[in-house]
């Protein structure tokens, strides 16, 4: 057997070491992915990270007395964090509700007794929704000289020649798009009141009511295009595809939220391509806040636009890395937690935009500088495909956008206000599962826009 030379032997060893190193990296990557899936399936769903940078880690070889003391400190810390203020007494009943008084006197002969006081007990009661028929009776009058007949005009109705009143239509829309009650369940509720309405009729009422709102929706689109600060996000919605019987198409709701005047616009499109926001953002100028989706990058680079990134998404990446590299992920999360503490302080103290900017420059800017410097150094020694490497790369690539909120106290630290507007869709699609057509999905986008705006302004929809 031919003996290998020293140089060839070194090449073989080097090649083997590289293969082993690549295998180890692959194993580490797969283990991190498995840990993240397990965390998503079995772990806590919240993203809040609780930690104390000054807390000393419990050593394995600590003395029993010292270990017990540290455990007690940890227990006190947890109890302090979880403690909630106790409510004193029962919550008061709303003052705006009508009151039905029921007087109850003792039984027996009270003629020789004097009333010396009374005790009042209140309970909150409810009557099921009351359905009734509104009957318009228009009397006709004829002139005595026979020159004609006059009759009063019928008040304007939402659906011409239709039987549903405005209040009933408002209830149907609110039940479906706010309380996530599909139309077939509403039909069952009507049936309990012995009101038999075909499914096709209720669906027709809903469609006609939404069509009536279209001019208002067009005005909302026009107003949204004039905003100087928009948050944008998107979410999926399944739509029955007429070209494929029984199949569903995955469409998208694109959401534009104006944080300053609290308006929300939903726009449906069958695609998630980068061309979709063009109609809304081509002429946009101002602050544009988004997540890391690449479709927004070209808009963020346009002249006159300042692209804001989202700290909640950056934090989410580091939270996913806790099982991959707990030490470095926790360090980043603690610093991000400090940034959110500044935001909470500004809200609790009711600071103006100018005061908020000053507070951020004083307390948040040093944290951002420290975190940025730390990521810049640590990313050099981090595996790019590891979860901690992805988290650092995500923040590093968007650092200017993550820091831009410091420029103005009116700007938000994250895109959460826009994401919150999407929750109604997420809950709704779990109940009604899909939209009947692309047109129906767009009509639903209209009513989602109005109801989300109502929620922002605390208006009863």
XYZ file of C-alpha atoms in Angstrom:
461
model
C 0.000 0.000 0.000
C 1.409 3.353 -1.028
C 2.332 5.551 1.954
C 0.983 9.102 1.940
C 3.391 11.986 2.064
C 3.379 14.378 4.992
C 1.744 17.108 2.884
C -0.993 14.778 1.623
C -1.629 13.531 5.134
C -2.052 17.085 6.397
C -4.505 17.802 3.572
C -6.555 14.743 4.481
C -6.616 15.732 8.156
C -7.534 19.328 7.279
C -10.327 18.156 4.973
C -11.655 15.857 7.677
C -11.565 18.644 10.275
C -13.476 20.948 7.924
C -16.093 18.266 7.351
C -16.428 17.696 11.089
C -16.631 21.434 11.715
C -19.343 21.824 9.086
C -21.200 18.869 10.602
C -20.961 20.418 14.069
C -22.293 23.727 12.723
C -25.121 21.880 11.016
C -25.967 20.005 14.201
C -25.900 23.232 16.237
C -28.215 24.896 13.697
C -30.693 22.010 13.700
C -30.643 21.867 17.504
C -31.431 25.590 17.675
C -34.291 25.155 15.204
C -35.671 22.221 17.196
C -35.418 24.213 20.446
C -37.266 27.146 18.836
C -40.071 24.876 17.561
C -40.429 23.312 21.007
C -40.497 26.748 22.599
C -43.208 27.881 20.169
C -45.306 24.750 20.785
C -44.862 24.194 24.500
C -43.294 27.354 25.914
C -44.847 30.646 26.928
C -46.336 32.617 24.026
C -45.633 36.081 25.389
C -42.526 37.953 24.263
C -41.915 39.828 27.483
C -38.487 39.110 28.892
C -37.950 39.400 32.627
C -34.438 39.675 33.897
C -32.207 41.656 36.203
C -28.686 42.521 34.995
C -27.555 42.997 38.604
C -28.768 39.590 39.755
C -25.928 37.204 40.546
C -26.150 33.752 38.986
C -26.590 30.906 41.446
C -23.263 28.950 41.508
C -23.326 25.167 41.578
C -20.853 25.035 44.450
C -22.478 27.715 46.609
C -22.711 27.125 50.313
C -26.142 25.880 51.472
C -26.850 29.040 53.473
C -25.790 31.303 50.579
C -27.793 29.267 48.075
C -30.892 29.422 50.271
C -30.527 33.191 50.634
C -30.181 33.659 46.864
C -33.189 31.430 46.230
C -35.198 33.569 48.651
C -34.094 36.727 46.825
C -35.186 35.208 43.504
C -38.525 34.196 45.069
C -39.074 37.725 46.397
C -38.210 39.141 42.972
C -40.762 36.887 41.245
C -43.425 37.663 43.840
C -42.772 41.380 43.401
C -43.089 41.164 39.605
C -46.274 39.098 39.751
C -47.967 41.118 42.458
C -51.089 42.895 41.330
C -52.983 45.594 43.185
C -56.051 44.325 45.012
C -59.368 45.982 44.241
C -61.134 47.328 47.305
C -64.711 46.157 47.208
C -66.922 45.278 44.298
C -66.741 47.301 41.077
C -69.467 49.939 40.783
C -72.232 49.380 38.268
C -72.346 51.817 35.302
C -74.306 54.980 36.054
C -75.700 55.375 32.532
C -77.877 52.250 32.717
C -81.611 52.435 33.350
C -82.677 51.360 36.847
C -85.700 49.219 37.618
C -86.574 49.557 41.318
C -88.335 46.732 43.136
C -89.575 47.562 46.654
C -89.845 44.655 49.071
C -91.574 45.074 52.434
C -91.603 42.547 55.281
C -94.525 40.171 55.346
C -97.236 40.483 58.002
C -99.097 43.365 59.661
C -96.943 46.541 59.634
C -99.603 49.001 60.852
C -98.027 49.307 64.316
C -94.475 49.594 62.968
C -92.413 52.535 61.764
C -89.950 52.353 58.845
C -86.494 53.282 60.158
C -84.416 52.748 57.038
C -83.738 50.556 54.074
C -81.050 48.405 52.547
C -80.339 48.610 48.824
C -78.971 45.663 46.821
C -78.127 45.981 43.131
C -77.585 43.388 40.440
C -76.738 43.721 36.759
C -79.492 42.211 34.619
C -79.996 41.721 30.912
C -82.803 41.156 28.434
C -81.997 39.248 25.219
C -81.872 41.370 22.059
C -85.389 42.576 21.349
C -86.550 42.200 17.776
C -89.525 44.219 16.669
C -91.253 45.346 13.497
C -91.063 49.012 12.556
C -94.224 49.672 10.564
C -94.480 52.883 8.520
C -98.096 53.892 7.892
C -98.339 56.680 5.317
C -101.738 58.242 4.885
C -102.895 59.466 1.523
C -104.773 62.714 1.056
C -106.819 63.705 -1.945
C -107.738 67.227 -2.858
C -111.428 67.977 -2.594
C -111.413 69.443 -6.085
C -110.036 66.154 -7.428
C -106.709 67.629 -8.624
C -104.475 64.892 -7.220
C -103.356 62.725 -4.294
C -100.487 63.409 -1.869
C -98.671 61.036 0.433
C -95.737 61.459 2.821
C -92.306 60.300 1.607
C -90.900 57.107 3.063
C -87.742 57.754 5.141
C -84.491 56.776 3.405
C -83.596 53.129 3.937
C -80.224 51.343 3.814
C -81.457 48.669 1.408
C -84.106 49.935 -0.970
C -87.237 47.731 -0.752
C -85.429 45.546 1.793
C -86.842 44.638 5.192
C -83.770 45.060 7.497
C -83.482 48.290 9.445
C -80.221 50.161 10.000
C -79.945 48.911 13.591
C -80.312 45.276 12.538
C -77.683 45.644 9.813
C -75.302 47.339 12.249
C -75.778 44.440 14.666
C -75.102 41.827 11.953
C -71.897 43.557 10.816
C -70.666 44.137 14.362
C -71.385 40.561 15.379
C -69.469 39.191 12.407
C -66.481 41.525 12.147
C -66.009 42.640 15.771
C -67.317 39.690 17.782
C -66.321 37.119 15.105
C -69.755 35.484 14.918
C -70.227 33.910 11.460
C -73.517 34.484 9.669
C -74.673 30.883 10.091
C -74.440 31.279 13.878
C -76.378 34.522 13.684
C -79.021 32.656 11.695
C -79.250 30.157 14.571
C -79.777 33.012 16.995
C -82.601 34.400 14.863
C -84.156 30.927 14.829
C -84.167 30.830 18.654
C -86.406 33.915 18.514
C -88.629 32.113 15.974
C -87.433 34.383 13.146
C -86.725 32.245 10.083
C -84.354 33.974 7.648
C -82.626 32.059 4.808
C -78.824 32.118 4.736
C -78.825 33.676 1.271
C -80.968 36.546 2.591
C -78.616 37.360 5.494
C -75.629 37.151 3.138
C -77.367 39.534 0.754
C -78.104 42.007 3.538
C -74.464 41.946 4.608
C -73.218 42.492 1.057
C -75.606 45.390 0.396
C -74.763 47.075 3.706
C -71.038 46.912 2.918
C -71.576 48.304 -0.588
C -73.300 51.334 0.966
C -70.086 52.089 2.902
C -67.897 52.233 -0.197
C -67.944 56.054 -0.651
C -66.784 56.454 2.966
C -64.007 53.936 2.324
C -62.857 55.852 -0.768
C -62.578 58.975 1.395
C -60.516 57.013 3.938
C -58.122 55.931 1.174
C -57.726 59.550 0.051
C -57.091 60.728 3.619
C -54.569 57.956 4.329
C -52.473 58.922 1.307
C -52.012 62.399 2.778
C -50.561 61.216 6.110
C -46.956 61.996 7.034
C -46.423 59.000 9.291
C -47.659 55.518 8.423
C -47.129 52.085 9.899
C -47.605 49.245 7.406
C -48.086 45.513 7.887
C -49.891 42.624 6.214
C -51.678 39.417 7.162
C -53.132 36.449 5.305
C -56.756 35.661 4.515
C -58.018 32.532 2.750
C -60.328 33.166 -0.199
C -62.404 30.664 -2.162
C -60.835 30.511 -5.613
C -63.570 30.240 -8.236
C -61.131 28.768 -10.766
C -60.438 25.759 -8.548
C -63.570 24.228 -7.093
C -63.273 23.681 -3.349
C -59.784 25.215 -3.189
C -58.767 28.376 -1.343
C -56.389 31.099 -2.429
C -54.142 32.789 0.119
C -54.752 36.496 -0.185
C -53.438 39.353 1.931
C -54.776 42.291 3.887
C -52.348 45.198 3.691
C -52.862 47.518 6.665
C -51.911 51.200 6.838
C -52.103 52.751 10.308
C -51.694 56.439 11.067
C -50.541 56.666 14.717
C -51.034 60.428 14.987
C -54.767 60.549 14.201
C -55.492 56.852 14.857
C -56.992 55.829 11.541
C -56.635 52.346 10.069
C -56.988 51.317 6.417
C -57.281 47.686 5.322
C -56.694 46.941 1.641
C -57.113 43.459 0.166
C -54.920 42.054 -2.581
C -54.479 38.480 -3.837
C -50.691 39.001 -3.821
C -47.952 39.819 -1.316
C -45.640 41.158 -4.011
C -43.715 44.373 -3.624
C -45.868 46.077 -6.265
C -48.990 45.981 -4.061
C -48.294 49.037 -1.807
C -47.466 51.143 -4.872
C -50.901 52.757 -5.066
C -50.622 53.900 -1.452
C -46.911 54.661 -1.125
C -45.744 55.908 -4.550
C -46.423 59.534 -3.613
C -45.923 59.089 0.137
C -43.551 61.438 1.962
C -42.695 61.239 5.652
C -42.012 58.486 8.161
C -42.702 54.888 7.086
C -42.491 52.214 9.792
C -42.476 48.528 8.854
C -41.111 45.147 9.800
C -38.210 43.544 7.931
C -40.180 42.410 4.874
C -38.082 43.170 1.777
C -41.040 44.627 -0.156
C -40.853 47.794 1.941
C -37.121 48.365 1.448
C -37.398 50.146 -1.913
C -40.042 52.498 -0.531
C -37.900 53.217 2.524
C -35.010 54.292 0.265
C -37.076 56.795 -1.734
C -36.340 60.477 -1.413
C -38.474 62.183 1.203
C -39.098 59.002 3.217
C -37.499 58.113 6.546
C -37.731 54.365 7.058
C -38.345 53.304 10.660
C -37.690 49.729 11.759
C -39.487 47.890 14.546
C -37.838 47.092 17.894
C -40.515 44.497 18.653
C -39.355 42.423 15.667
C -35.707 42.829 16.651
C -36.559 41.761 20.205
C -38.507 38.784 18.845
C -35.398 37.517 17.036
C -33.309 37.659 20.220
C -36.112 36.000 22.195
C -36.005 33.082 19.763
C -32.253 32.812 20.360
C -32.567 32.198 24.107
C -32.328 28.431 23.594
C -29.416 28.845 21.195
C -27.194 31.285 23.112
C -28.850 32.321 26.358
C -26.016 34.534 27.602
C -25.824 36.812 24.585
C -29.553 36.733 23.825
C -30.364 37.693 27.420
C -27.839 40.550 27.332
C -29.484 41.988 24.216
C -32.981 41.529 25.633
C -32.047 43.324 28.849
C -30.828 46.362 26.910
C -33.938 46.354 24.705
C -35.970 46.131 27.893
C -34.322 49.372 29.026
C -35.498 51.082 25.828
C -39.069 50.021 26.500
C -38.784 51.197 30.113
C -38.091 54.698 28.783
C -41.206 54.512 26.590
C -43.302 53.363 29.545
C -41.959 56.226 31.642
C -42.907 58.753 28.950
C -46.463 57.368 28.770
C -46.989 57.213 32.515
C -45.778 60.792 32.981
C -47.859 62.052 30.055
C -44.910 63.746 28.365
C -45.323 65.876 25.256
C -43.616 64.892 22.008
C -40.785 67.345 22.665
C -40.325 66.092 26.212
C -40.392 62.479 24.997
C -37.661 63.249 22.472
C -35.539 64.815 25.216
C -36.036 61.808 27.481
C -35.093 59.411 24.692
C -31.918 61.315 23.852
C -30.947 61.348 27.509
C -31.768 57.743 28.457
C -32.353 55.690 25.295
C -29.524 56.960 23.077
C -26.722 55.711 25.400
C -28.373 52.270 25.523
C -28.691 52.134 21.733
C -25.056 53.166 21.299
C -23.896 50.504 23.759
C -26.059 47.808 22.154
C -24.911 48.744 18.658
C -21.248 48.647 19.633
C -21.749 45.270 21.336
C -23.533 43.754 18.309
C -20.825 45.090 15.974
C -18.143 43.270 17.985
C -20.065 40.066 18.734
C -21.369 39.447 15.217
C -17.820 38.811 14.034
C -17.574 35.662 16.168
C -21.123 34.408 15.612
C -22.236 31.678 13.235
C -24.421 33.421 10.620
C -26.895 30.537 10.408
C -27.338 30.214 14.175
C -30.390 31.857 15.721
C -28.263 34.339 17.689
C -26.398 35.111 14.456
C -29.686 35.753 12.647
C -30.882 37.994 15.487
C -27.718 40.081 15.393
C -27.766 40.266 11.589
C -31.414 41.386 11.628
C -30.653 44.265 14.010
C -27.303 45.148 12.405
C -28.805 45.440 8.909
C -31.559 47.782 10.168
C -29.652 49.788 12.731
C -30.368 53.194 11.189
C -34.075 52.361 11.034
C -34.089 51.097 14.614
C -32.471 54.335 15.833
C -34.581 56.740 13.748
C -37.458 56.901 16.263
C -35.201 59.058 18.461
C -35.617 61.950 15.991
C -39.202 62.794 16.954
C -41.227 62.197 20.109
C -44.326 61.468 17.997
C -42.725 58.353 16.515
C -43.292 54.888 17.935
C -40.547 52.521 19.053
C -42.200 49.616 17.229
C -44.952 48.603 14.829
C -47.155 47.086 17.543
C -50.011 49.568 17.098
C -50.379 48.390 13.514
C -50.089 44.730 14.515
C -52.807 45.250 17.137
C -55.187 46.369 14.374
C -54.695 42.959 12.725
C -55.938 40.975 15.718
C -59.572 41.226 14.663
C -58.742 39.527 11.366
C -56.748 36.792 13.115
C -59.666 36.015 15.426
C -62.247 36.301 12.670
C -60.616 33.867 10.262
C -60.554 31.214 13.003
C -64.351 31.393 12.997
C -65.472 32.028 9.429
C -62.294 30.378 7.962
C -62.340 32.112 4.556
C -63.888 34.829 2.395
C -66.293 33.719 -0.313
C -64.552 35.628 -3.112
C -61.896 38.270 -3.779
C -64.673 40.883 -3.901
C -66.024 39.709 -0.543
C -62.529 39.930 0.945
C -62.243 43.549 -0.225
C -65.671 44.403 1.203
C -64.555 42.887 4.504
C -61.428 45.083 4.315
C -63.709 48.123 4.301
C -65.574 47.214 7.465
C -62.383 46.068 9.207
C -60.997 49.555 8.505
C -63.940 51.305 10.165
C -64.178 48.961 13.140
C -60.409 49.133 13.790
C -60.604 52.933 13.724
C -63.559 52.834 16.123
C -61.503 50.725 18.503
C -58.565 53.159 18.342
C -60.906 56.023 19.303
C -62.919 53.972 21.827
C -66.116 54.476 19.814
C -68.935 51.945 20.107
C -69.050 50.360 16.634
